[in-house]
PDB file of C-alpha atoms in Angstrom:
ATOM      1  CA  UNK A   1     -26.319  -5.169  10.348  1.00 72.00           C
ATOM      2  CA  UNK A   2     -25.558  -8.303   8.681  1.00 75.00           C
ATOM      3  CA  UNK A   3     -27.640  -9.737   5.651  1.00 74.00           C
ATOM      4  CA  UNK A   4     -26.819 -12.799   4.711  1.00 79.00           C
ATOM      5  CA  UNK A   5     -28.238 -13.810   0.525  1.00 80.00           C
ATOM      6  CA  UNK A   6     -28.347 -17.092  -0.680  1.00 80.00           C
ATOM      7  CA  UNK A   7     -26.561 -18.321  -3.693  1.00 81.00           C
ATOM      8  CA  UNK A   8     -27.031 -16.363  -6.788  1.00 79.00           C
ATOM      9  CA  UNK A   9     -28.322 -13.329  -4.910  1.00 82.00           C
ATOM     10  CA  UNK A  10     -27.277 -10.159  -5.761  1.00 79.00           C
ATOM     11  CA  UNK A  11     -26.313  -7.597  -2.689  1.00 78.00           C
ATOM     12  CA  UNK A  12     -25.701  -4.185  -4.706  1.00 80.00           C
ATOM     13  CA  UNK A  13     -24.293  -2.547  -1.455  1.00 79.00           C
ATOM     14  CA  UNK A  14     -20.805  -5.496  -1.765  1.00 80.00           C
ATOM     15  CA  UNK A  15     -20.781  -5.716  -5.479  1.00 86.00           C
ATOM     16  CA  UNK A  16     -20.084  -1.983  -5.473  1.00 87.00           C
ATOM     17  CA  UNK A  17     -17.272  -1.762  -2.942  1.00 88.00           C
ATOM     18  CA  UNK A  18     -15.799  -4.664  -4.847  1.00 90.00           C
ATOM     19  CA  UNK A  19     -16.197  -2.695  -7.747  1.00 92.00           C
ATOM     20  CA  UNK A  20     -14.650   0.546  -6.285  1.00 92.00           C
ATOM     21  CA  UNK A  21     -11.536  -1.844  -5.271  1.00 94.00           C
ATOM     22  CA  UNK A  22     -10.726  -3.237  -8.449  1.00 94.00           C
ATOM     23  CA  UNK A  23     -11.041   0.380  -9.996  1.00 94.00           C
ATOM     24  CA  UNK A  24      -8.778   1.605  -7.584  1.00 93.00           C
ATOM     25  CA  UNK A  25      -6.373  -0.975  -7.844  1.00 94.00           C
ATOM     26  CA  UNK A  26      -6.328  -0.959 -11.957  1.00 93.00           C
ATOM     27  CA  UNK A  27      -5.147   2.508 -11.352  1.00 94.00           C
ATOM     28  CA  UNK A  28      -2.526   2.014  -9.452  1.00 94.00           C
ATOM     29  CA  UNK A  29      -0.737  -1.053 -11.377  1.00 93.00           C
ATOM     30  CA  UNK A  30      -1.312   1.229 -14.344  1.00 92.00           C
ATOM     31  CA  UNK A  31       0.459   4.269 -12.543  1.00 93.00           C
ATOM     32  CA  UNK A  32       3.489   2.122 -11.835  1.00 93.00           C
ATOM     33  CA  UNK A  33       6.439   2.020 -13.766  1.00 93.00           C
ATOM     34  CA  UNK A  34       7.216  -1.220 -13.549  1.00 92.00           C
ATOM     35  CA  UNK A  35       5.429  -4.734 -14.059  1.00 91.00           C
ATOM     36  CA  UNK A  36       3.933  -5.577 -10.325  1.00 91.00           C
ATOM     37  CA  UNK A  37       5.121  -8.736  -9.340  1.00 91.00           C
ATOM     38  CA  UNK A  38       1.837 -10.728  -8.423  1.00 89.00           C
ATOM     39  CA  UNK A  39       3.161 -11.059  -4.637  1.00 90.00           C
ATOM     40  CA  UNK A  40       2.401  -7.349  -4.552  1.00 93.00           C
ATOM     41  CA  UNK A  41      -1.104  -8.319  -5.217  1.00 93.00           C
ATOM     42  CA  UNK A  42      -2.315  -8.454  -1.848  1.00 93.00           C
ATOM     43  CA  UNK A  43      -0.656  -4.989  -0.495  1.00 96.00           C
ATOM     44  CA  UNK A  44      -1.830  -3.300  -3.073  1.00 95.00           C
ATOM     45  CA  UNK A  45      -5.581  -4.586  -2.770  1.00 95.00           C
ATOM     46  CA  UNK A  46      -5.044  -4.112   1.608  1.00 95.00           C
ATOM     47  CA  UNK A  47      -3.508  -0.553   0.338  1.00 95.00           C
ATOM     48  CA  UNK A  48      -6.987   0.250  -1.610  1.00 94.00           C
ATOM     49  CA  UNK A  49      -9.158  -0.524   0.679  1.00 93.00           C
ATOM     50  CA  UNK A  50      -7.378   1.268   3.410  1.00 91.00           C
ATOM     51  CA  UNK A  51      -7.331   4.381   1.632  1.00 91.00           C
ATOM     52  CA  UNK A  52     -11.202   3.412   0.467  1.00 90.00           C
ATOM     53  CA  UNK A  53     -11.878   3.805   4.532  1.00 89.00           C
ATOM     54  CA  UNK A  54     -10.434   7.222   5.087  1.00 88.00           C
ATOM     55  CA  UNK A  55     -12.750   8.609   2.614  1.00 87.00           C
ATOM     56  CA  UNK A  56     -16.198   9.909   4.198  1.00 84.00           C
ATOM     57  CA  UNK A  57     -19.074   7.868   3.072  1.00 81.00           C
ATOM     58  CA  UNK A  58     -22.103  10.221   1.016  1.00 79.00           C
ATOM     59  CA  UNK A  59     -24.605   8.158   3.415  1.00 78.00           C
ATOM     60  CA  UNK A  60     -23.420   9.796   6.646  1.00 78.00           C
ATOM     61  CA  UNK A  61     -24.497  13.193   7.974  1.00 82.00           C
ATOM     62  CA  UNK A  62     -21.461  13.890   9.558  1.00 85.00           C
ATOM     63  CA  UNK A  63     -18.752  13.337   7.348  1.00 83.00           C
ATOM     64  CA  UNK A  64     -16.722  10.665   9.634  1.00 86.00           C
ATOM     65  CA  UNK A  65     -15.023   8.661   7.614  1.00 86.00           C
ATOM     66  CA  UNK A  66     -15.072   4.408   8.413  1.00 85.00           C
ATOM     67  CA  UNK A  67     -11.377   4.598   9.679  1.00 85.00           C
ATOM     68  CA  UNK A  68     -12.151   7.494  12.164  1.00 86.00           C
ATOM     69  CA  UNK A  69     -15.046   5.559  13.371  1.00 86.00           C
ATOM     70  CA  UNK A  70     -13.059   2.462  14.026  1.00 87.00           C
ATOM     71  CA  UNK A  71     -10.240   3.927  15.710  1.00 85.00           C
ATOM     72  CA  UNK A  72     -11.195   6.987  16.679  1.00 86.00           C
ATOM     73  CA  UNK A  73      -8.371   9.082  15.445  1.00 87.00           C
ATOM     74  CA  UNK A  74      -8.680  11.416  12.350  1.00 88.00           C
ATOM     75  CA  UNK A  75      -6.871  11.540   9.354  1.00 86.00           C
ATOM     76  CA  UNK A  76      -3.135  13.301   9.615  1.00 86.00           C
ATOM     77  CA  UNK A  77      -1.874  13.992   5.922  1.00 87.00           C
ATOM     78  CA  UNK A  78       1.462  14.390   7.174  1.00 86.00           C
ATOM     79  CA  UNK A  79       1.197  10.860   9.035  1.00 87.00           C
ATOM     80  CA  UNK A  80      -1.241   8.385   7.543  1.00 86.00           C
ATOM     81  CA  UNK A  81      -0.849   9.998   3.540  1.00 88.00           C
ATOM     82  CA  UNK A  82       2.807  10.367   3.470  1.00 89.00           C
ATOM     83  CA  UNK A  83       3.617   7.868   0.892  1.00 92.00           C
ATOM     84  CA  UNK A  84       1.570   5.884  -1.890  1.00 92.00           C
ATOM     85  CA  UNK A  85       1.571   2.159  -2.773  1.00 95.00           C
ATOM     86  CA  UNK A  86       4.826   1.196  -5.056  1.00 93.00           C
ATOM     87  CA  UNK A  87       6.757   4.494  -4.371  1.00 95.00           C
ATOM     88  CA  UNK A  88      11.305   3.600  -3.762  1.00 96.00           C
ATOM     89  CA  UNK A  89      11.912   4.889  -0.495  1.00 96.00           C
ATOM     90  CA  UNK A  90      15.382   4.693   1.550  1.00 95.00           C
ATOM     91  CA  UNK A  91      13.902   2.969   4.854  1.00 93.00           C
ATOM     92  CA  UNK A  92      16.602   3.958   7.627  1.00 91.00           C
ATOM     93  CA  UNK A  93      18.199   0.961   9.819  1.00 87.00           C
ATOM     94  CA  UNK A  94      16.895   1.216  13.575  1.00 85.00           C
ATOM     95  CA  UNK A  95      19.697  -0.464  15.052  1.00 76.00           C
ATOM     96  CA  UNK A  96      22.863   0.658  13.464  1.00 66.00           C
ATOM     97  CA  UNK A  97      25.684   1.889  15.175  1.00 71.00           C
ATOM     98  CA  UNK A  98      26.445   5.589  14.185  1.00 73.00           C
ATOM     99  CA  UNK A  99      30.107   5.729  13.464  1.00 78.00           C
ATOM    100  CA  UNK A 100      30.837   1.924  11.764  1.00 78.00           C
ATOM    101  CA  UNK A 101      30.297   1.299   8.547  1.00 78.00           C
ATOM    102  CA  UNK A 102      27.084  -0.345   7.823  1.00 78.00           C
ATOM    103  CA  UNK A 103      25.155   1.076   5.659  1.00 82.00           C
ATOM    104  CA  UNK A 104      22.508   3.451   7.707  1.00 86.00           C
ATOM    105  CA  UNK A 105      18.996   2.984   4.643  1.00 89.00           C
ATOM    106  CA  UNK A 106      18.204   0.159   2.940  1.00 92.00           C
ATOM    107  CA  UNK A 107      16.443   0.292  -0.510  1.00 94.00           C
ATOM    108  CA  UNK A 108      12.199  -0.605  -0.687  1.00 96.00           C
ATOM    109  CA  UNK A 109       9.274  -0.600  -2.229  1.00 96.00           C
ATOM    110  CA  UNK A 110       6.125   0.707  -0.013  1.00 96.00           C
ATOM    111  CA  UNK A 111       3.856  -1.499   0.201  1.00 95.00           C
ATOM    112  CA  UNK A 112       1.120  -1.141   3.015  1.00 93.00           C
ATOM    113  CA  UNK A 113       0.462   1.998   5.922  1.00 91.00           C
ATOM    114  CA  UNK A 114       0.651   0.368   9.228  1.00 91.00           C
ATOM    115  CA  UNK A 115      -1.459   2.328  10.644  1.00 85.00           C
ATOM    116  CA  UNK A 116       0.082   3.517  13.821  1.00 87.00           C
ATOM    117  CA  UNK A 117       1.085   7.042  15.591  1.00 87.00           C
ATOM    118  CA  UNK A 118       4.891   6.623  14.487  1.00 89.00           C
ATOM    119  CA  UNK A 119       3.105   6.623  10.664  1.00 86.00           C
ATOM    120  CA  UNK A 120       5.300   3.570   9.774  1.00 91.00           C
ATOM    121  CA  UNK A 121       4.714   1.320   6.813  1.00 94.00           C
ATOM    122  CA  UNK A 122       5.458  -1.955   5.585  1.00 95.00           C
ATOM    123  CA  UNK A 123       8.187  -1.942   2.759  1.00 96.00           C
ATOM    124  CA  UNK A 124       9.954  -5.186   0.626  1.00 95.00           C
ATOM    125  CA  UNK A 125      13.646  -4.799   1.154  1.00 94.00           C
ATOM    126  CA  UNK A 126      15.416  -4.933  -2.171  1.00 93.00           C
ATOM    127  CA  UNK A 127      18.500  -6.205  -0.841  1.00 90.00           C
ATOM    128  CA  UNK A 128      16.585  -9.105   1.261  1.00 90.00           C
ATOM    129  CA  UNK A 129      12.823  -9.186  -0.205  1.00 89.00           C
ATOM    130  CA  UNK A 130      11.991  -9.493   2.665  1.00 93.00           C
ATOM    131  CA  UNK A 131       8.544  -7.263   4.422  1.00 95.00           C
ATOM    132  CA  UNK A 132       9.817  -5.140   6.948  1.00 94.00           C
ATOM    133  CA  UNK A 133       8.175  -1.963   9.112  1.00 95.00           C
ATOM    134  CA  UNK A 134       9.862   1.424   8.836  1.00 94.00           C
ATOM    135  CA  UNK A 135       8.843   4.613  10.404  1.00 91.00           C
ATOM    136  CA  UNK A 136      11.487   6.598   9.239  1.00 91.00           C
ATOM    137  CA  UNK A 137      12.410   7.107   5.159  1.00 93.00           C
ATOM    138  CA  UNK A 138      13.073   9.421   2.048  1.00 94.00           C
ATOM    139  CA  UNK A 139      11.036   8.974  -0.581  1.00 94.00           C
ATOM    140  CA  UNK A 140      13.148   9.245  -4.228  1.00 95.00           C
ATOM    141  CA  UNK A 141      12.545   8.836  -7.738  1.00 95.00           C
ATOM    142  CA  UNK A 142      12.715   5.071  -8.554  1.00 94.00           C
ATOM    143  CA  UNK A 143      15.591   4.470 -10.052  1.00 94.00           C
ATOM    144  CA  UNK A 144      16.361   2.396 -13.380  1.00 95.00           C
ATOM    145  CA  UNK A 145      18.081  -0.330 -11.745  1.00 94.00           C
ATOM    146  CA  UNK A 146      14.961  -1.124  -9.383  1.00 94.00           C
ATOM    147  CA  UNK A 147      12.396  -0.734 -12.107  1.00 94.00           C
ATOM    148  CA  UNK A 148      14.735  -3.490 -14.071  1.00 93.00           C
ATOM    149  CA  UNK A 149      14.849  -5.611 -10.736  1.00 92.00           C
ATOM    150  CA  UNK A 150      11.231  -5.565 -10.230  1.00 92.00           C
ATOM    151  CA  UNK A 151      10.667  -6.529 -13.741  1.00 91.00           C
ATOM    152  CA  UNK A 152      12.795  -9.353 -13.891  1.00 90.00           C
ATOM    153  CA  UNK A 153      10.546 -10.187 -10.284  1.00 90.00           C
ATOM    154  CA  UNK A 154       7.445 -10.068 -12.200  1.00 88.00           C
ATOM    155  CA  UNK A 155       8.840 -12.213 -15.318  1.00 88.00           C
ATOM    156  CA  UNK A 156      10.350 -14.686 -12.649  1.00 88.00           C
ATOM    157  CA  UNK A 157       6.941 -15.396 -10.918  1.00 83.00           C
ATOM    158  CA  UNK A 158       4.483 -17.515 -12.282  1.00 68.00           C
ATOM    159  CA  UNK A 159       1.899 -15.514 -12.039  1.00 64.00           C
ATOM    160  CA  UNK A 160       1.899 -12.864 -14.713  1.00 58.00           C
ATOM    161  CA  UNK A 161      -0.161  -9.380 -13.880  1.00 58.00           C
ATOM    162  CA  UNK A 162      -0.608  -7.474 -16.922  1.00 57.00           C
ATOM    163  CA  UNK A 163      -1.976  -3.837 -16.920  1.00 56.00           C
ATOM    164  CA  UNK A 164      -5.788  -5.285 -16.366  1.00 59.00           C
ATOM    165  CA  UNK A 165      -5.172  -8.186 -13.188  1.00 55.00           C
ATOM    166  CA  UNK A 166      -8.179 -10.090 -13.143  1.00 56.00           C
TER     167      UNK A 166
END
């Protein structure tokens, strides 16, 4: 049901999601151990919110979450919660030819679940920077050459996100 307010209205349902999204995402940058660089912004707010819809709201008797409801599949851990926002990951090349010599993974950054069977995601390509889909990867420890690469990414953009983004 839709509700429109006039200006200067206050509609306590919205303001509180909103609220629930900035927590979450203040969380997050402050998890991560480098500075985000502020064209991470988005992903990480789409990333929030997506996980914000897999939870079961307290209103509902049955316990169906908003993301079940809209697509009618349940929540696979081993799928849909395999990674979190910000984690390295090698994403594996789809089209590479098994015995040259091109390398097989590329290094990323997760940014965004896509939201399909396969369980792929969308990752920035640190060779590239460029947003690409994987399905398959290995998560690893981030490693002190990307946390020094994504800093100098976050110093390089205008923007500036400190440990609070407003």
């Amino acid at each position: 049901r839709v509700n429109p307010s006039g200006a200067g209205q206050h509609v306590p349902v919205v303001e509180n999601k909103i609220r629930q999204i900035k927590e979450r995402v203040r969380a997050v940058v402050n998890t991560l151990p480098y500075t985000l660089p502020a064209s991470f912004m988005k992903y990480l707010v789409l990333f929030c919110v997506s996980r914000l819809n897999m939870m079961p709201r307290a209103t509902r008797v049955d316990q169906t979450s908003p993301r079940e409801l809209f697509t009618g599949r349940k929540v696979d851990y081993k799928r849909d919660l395999k990674v979190g926002f910000g984690e390295y990951v090698q994403a594996y090349n789809p089209a590479v030819v098994k015995n040259s010599l091109e390398p097989r993974t590329v290094g990323a950054i997760v940014l965004l679940p896509v939201n399909n069977l396969q369980g792929s995601v969308k990752v920035c390509s640190l060779k590239t920077g460029a947003i690409i889909v994987r399905d398959r990867y290995t998560v690893l420890p981030v490693p002190e050459e990307v946390i020094a690469w994504l800093n100098a990414l976050a110093k390089q953009q205008r923007r500036q996100l400190g440990k609070d983004p407003i």
